PDB file of C-alpha atoms in Angstrom:
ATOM      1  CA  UNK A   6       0.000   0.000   0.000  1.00 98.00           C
ATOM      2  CA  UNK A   7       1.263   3.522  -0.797  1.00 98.00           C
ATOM      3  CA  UNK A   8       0.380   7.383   0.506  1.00 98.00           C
ATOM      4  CA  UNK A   9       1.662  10.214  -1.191  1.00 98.00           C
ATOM      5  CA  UNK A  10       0.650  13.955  -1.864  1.00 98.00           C
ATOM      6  CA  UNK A  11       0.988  15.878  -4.916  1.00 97.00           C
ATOM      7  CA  UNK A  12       2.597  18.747  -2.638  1.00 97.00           C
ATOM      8  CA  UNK A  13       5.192  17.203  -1.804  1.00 98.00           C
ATOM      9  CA  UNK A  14       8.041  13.991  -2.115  1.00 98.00           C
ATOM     10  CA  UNK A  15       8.692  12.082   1.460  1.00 98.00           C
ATOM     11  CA  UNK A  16      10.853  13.716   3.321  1.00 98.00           C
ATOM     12  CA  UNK A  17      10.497  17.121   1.730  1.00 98.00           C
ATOM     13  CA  UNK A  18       9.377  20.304   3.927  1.00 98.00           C
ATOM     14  CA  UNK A  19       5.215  20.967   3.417  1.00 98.00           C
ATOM     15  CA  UNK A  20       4.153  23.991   1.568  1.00 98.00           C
ATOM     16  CA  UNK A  21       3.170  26.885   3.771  1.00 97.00           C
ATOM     17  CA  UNK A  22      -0.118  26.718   2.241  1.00 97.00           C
ATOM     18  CA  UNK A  23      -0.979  23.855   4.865  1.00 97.00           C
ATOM     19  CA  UNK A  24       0.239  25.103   7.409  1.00 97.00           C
ATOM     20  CA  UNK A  25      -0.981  27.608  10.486  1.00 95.00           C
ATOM     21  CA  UNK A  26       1.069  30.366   8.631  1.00 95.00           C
ATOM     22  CA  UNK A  27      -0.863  29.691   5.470  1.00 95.00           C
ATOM     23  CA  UNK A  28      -4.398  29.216   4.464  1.00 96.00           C
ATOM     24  CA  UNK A  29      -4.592  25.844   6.609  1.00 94.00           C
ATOM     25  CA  UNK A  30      -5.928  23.968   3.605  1.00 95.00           C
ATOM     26  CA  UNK A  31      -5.084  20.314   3.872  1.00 95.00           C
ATOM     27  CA  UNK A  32      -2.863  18.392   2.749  1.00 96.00           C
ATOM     28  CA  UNK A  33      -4.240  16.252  -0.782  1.00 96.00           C
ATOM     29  CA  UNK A  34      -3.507  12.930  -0.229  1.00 97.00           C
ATOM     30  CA  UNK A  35      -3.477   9.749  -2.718  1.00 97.00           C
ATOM     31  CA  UNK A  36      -3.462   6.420  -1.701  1.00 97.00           C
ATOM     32  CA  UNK A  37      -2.528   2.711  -4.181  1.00 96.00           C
ATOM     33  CA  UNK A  38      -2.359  -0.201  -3.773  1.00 97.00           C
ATOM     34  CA  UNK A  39      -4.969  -0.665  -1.118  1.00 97.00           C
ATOM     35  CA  UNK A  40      -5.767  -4.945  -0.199  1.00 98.00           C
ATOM     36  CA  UNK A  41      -8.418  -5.945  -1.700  1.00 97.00           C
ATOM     37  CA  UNK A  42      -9.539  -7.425   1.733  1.00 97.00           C
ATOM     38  CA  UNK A  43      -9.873  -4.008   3.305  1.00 98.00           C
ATOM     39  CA  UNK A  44     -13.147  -2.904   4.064  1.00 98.00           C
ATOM     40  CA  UNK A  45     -12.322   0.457   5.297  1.00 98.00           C
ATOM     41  CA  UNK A  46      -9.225   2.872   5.978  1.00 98.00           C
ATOM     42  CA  UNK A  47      -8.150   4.908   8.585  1.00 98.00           C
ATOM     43  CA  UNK A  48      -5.734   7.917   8.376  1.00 97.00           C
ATOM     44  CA  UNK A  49      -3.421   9.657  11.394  1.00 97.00           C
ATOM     45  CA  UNK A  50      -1.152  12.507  10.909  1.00 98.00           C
ATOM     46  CA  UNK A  51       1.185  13.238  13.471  1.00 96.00           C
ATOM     47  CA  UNK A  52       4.123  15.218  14.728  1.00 97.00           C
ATOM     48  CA  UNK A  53       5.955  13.749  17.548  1.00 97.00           C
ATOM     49  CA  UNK A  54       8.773  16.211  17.706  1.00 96.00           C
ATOM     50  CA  UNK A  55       6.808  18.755  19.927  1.00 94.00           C
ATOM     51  CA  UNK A  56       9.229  19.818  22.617  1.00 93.00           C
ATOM     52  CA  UNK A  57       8.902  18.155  25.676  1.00 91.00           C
ATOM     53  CA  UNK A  58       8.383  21.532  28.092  1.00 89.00           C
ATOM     54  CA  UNK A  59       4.958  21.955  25.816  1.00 88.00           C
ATOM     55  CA  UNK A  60       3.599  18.186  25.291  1.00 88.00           C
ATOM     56  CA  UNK A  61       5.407  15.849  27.791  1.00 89.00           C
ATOM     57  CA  UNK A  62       4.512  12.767  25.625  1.00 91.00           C
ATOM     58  CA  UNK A  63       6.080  14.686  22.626  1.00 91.00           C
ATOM     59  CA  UNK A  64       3.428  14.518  20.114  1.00 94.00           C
ATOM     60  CA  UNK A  65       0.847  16.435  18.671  1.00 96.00           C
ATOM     61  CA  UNK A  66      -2.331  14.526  16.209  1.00 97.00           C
ATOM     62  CA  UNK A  67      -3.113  17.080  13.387  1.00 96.00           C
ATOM     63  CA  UNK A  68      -5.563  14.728  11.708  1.00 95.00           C
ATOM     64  CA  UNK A  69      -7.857  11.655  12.703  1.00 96.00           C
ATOM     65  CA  UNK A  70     -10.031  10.190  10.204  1.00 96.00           C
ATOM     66  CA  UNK A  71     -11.686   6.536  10.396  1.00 97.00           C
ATOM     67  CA  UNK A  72     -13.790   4.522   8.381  1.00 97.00           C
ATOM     68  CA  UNK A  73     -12.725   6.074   5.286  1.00 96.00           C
ATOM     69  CA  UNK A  74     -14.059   3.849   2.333  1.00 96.00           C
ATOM     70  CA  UNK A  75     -11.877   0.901   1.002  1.00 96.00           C
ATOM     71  CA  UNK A  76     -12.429   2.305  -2.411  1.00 95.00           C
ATOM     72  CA  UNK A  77     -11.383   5.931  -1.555  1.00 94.00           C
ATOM     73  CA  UNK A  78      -7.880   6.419  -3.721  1.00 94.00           C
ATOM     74  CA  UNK A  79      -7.459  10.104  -2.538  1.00 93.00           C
ATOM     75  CA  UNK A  80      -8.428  13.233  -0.167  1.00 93.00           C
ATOM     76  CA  UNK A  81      -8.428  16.252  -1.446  1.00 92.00           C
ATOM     77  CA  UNK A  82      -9.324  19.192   0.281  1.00 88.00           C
ATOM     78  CA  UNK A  83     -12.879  18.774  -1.517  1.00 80.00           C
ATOM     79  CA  UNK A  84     -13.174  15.259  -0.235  1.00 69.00           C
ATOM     80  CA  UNK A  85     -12.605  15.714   3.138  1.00 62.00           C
ATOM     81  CA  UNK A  86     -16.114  14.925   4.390  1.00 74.00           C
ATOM     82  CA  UNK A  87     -14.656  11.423   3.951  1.00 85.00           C
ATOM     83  CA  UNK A  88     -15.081   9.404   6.869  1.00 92.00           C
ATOM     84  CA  UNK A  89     -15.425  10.345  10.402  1.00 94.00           C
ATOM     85  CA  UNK A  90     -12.851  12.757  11.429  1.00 94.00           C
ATOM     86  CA  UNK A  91     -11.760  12.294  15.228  1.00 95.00           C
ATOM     87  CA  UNK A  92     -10.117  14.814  17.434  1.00 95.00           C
ATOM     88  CA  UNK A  93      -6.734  15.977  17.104  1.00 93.00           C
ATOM     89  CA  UNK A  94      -4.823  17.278  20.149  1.00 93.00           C
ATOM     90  CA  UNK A  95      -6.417  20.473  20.104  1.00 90.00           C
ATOM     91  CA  UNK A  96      -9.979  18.584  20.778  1.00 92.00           C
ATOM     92  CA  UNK A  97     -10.525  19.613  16.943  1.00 91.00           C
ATOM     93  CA  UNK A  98     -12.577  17.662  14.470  1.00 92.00           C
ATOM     94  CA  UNK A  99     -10.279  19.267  10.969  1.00 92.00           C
ATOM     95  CA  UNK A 100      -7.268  19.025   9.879  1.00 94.00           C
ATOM     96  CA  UNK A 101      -4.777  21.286  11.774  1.00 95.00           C
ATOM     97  CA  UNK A 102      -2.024  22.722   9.899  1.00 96.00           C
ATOM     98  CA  UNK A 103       1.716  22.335  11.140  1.00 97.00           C
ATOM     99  CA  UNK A 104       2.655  25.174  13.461  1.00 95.00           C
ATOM    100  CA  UNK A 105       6.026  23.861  15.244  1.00 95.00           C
ATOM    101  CA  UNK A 106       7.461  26.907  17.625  1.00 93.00           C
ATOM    102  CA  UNK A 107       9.110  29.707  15.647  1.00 92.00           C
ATOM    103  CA  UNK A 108      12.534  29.169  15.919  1.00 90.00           C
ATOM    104  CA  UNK A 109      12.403  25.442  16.677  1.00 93.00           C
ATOM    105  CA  UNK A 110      14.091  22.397  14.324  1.00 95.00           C
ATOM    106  CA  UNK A 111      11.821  21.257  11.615  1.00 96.00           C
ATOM    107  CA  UNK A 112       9.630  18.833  12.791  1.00 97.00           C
ATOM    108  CA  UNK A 113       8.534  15.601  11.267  1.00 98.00           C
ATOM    109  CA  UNK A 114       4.910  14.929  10.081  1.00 98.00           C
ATOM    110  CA  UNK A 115       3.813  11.238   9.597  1.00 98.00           C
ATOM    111  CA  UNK A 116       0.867  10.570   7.111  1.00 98.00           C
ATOM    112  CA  UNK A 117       0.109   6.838   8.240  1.00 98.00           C
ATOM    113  CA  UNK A 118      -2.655   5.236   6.351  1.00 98.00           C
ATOM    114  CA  UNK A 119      -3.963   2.183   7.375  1.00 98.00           C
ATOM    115  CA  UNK A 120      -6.075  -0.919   5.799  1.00 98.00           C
ATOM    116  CA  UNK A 121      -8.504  -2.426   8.447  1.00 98.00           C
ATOM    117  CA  UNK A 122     -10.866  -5.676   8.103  1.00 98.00           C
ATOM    118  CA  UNK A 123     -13.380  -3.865   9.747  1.00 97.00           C
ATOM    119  CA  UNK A 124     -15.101  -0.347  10.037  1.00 96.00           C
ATOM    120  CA  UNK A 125     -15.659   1.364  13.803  1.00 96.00           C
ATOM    121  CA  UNK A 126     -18.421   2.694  15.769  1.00 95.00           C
ATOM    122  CA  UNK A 127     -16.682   4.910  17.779  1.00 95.00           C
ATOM    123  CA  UNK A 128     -17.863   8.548  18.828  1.00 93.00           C
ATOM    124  CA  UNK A 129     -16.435  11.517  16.750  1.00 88.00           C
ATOM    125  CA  UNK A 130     -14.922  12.967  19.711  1.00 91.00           C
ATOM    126  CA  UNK A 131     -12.473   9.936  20.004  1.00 96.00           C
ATOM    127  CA  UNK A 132      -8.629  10.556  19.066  1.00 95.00           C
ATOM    128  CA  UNK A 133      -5.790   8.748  18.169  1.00 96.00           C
ATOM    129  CA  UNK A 134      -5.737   6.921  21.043  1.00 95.00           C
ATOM    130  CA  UNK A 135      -9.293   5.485  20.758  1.00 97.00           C
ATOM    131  CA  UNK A 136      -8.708   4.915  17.204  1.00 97.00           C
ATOM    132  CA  UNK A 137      -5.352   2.790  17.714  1.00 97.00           C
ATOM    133  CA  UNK A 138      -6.834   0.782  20.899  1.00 97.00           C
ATOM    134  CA  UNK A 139     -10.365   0.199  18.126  1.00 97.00           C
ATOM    135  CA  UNK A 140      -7.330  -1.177  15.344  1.00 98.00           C
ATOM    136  CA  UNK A 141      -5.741  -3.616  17.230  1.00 97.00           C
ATOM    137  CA  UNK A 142      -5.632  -6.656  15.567  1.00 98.00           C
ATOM    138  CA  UNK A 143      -7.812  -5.402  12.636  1.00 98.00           C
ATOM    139  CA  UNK A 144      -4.677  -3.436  10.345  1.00 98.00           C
ATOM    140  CA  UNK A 145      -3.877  -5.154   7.818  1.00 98.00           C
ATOM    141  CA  UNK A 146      -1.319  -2.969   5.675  1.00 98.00           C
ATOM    142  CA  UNK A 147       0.356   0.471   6.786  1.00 98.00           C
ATOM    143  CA  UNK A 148       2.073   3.080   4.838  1.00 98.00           C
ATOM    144  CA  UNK A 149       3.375   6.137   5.484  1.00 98.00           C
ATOM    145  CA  UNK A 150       4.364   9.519   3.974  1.00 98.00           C
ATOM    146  CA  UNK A 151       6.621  11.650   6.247  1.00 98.00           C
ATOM    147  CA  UNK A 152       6.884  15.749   5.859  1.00 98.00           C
ATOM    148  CA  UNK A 153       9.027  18.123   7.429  1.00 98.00           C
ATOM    149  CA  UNK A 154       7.564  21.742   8.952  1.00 98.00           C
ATOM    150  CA  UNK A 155       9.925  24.773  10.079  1.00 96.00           C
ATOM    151  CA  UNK A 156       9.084  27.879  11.026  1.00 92.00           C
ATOM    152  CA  UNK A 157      11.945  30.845  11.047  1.00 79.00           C
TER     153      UNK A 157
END
């Protein structure tokens, strides 16, 4: 299974555009070779370079989404009523652009996508957390796209 975005190559820095700086519009995503088997997707973005004096675990969820259709190859910023978007950190059902403190090192964004056997009934206030503990046992491919974030 694959995840990539037409605004940028793994490992390269994310437009401004997506970002808090920027208009905030999210990222497009596109998504191949998906099993055949899966009857739904899930999709977490991440940053777990947050310094530790401001999250002590470290991370920070921009991005929650479950029970995206099997058959969905992409999201767009049109298609983003796809599936049930969770809560970030923020509490925040939306995507929530990168916004690292000014001055910091760039910090890392992981796009994981994952095929699941199964779809979830869990409330759209639930979070990564939820989502991961509802997965267990039901993933059956992962892939991820990783983008960097710096602010001056």
């Amino acid at each position: 299974m694959k995840i990539k975005s037409p605004s940028f190559q793994d490992g390269d820095f994310i437009p401004v555009e997506h970002s808090a700086d920027g208009a905030e519009v999210p990222v497009p995503l596109e998504f191949d070779a998906v099993p055949v088997d899966a009857a739904s997707l899930a999709l977490v973005v991440h940053d777990p370079d947050v310094p530790r004096e401001l999250r002590p675990d470290g991370n920070f969820d921009h991005w929650v989404v479950w029970n995206i259709p099997a058959g969905q190859r992409r999201m767009y910023p049109d298609d983003i009523q796809v599936g049930v978007v969770g809560a970030g950190t923020s509490n925040i059902r939306a995507w929530i652009g990168p916004a690292p403190p000014p001055g910091d090192k760039a910090h890392r964004y992981f796009f994981t996508l994952y095929a699941l056997d199964t779809a979830f009934d869990l409330p759209g206030e639930a979070g990564r957390g939820e989502l991961e503990a509802a997965m267990e046992g039901h993933v059956l491919e992962t892939a991820v796209l990783m983008g960097r974030f710096q602010r001056e």
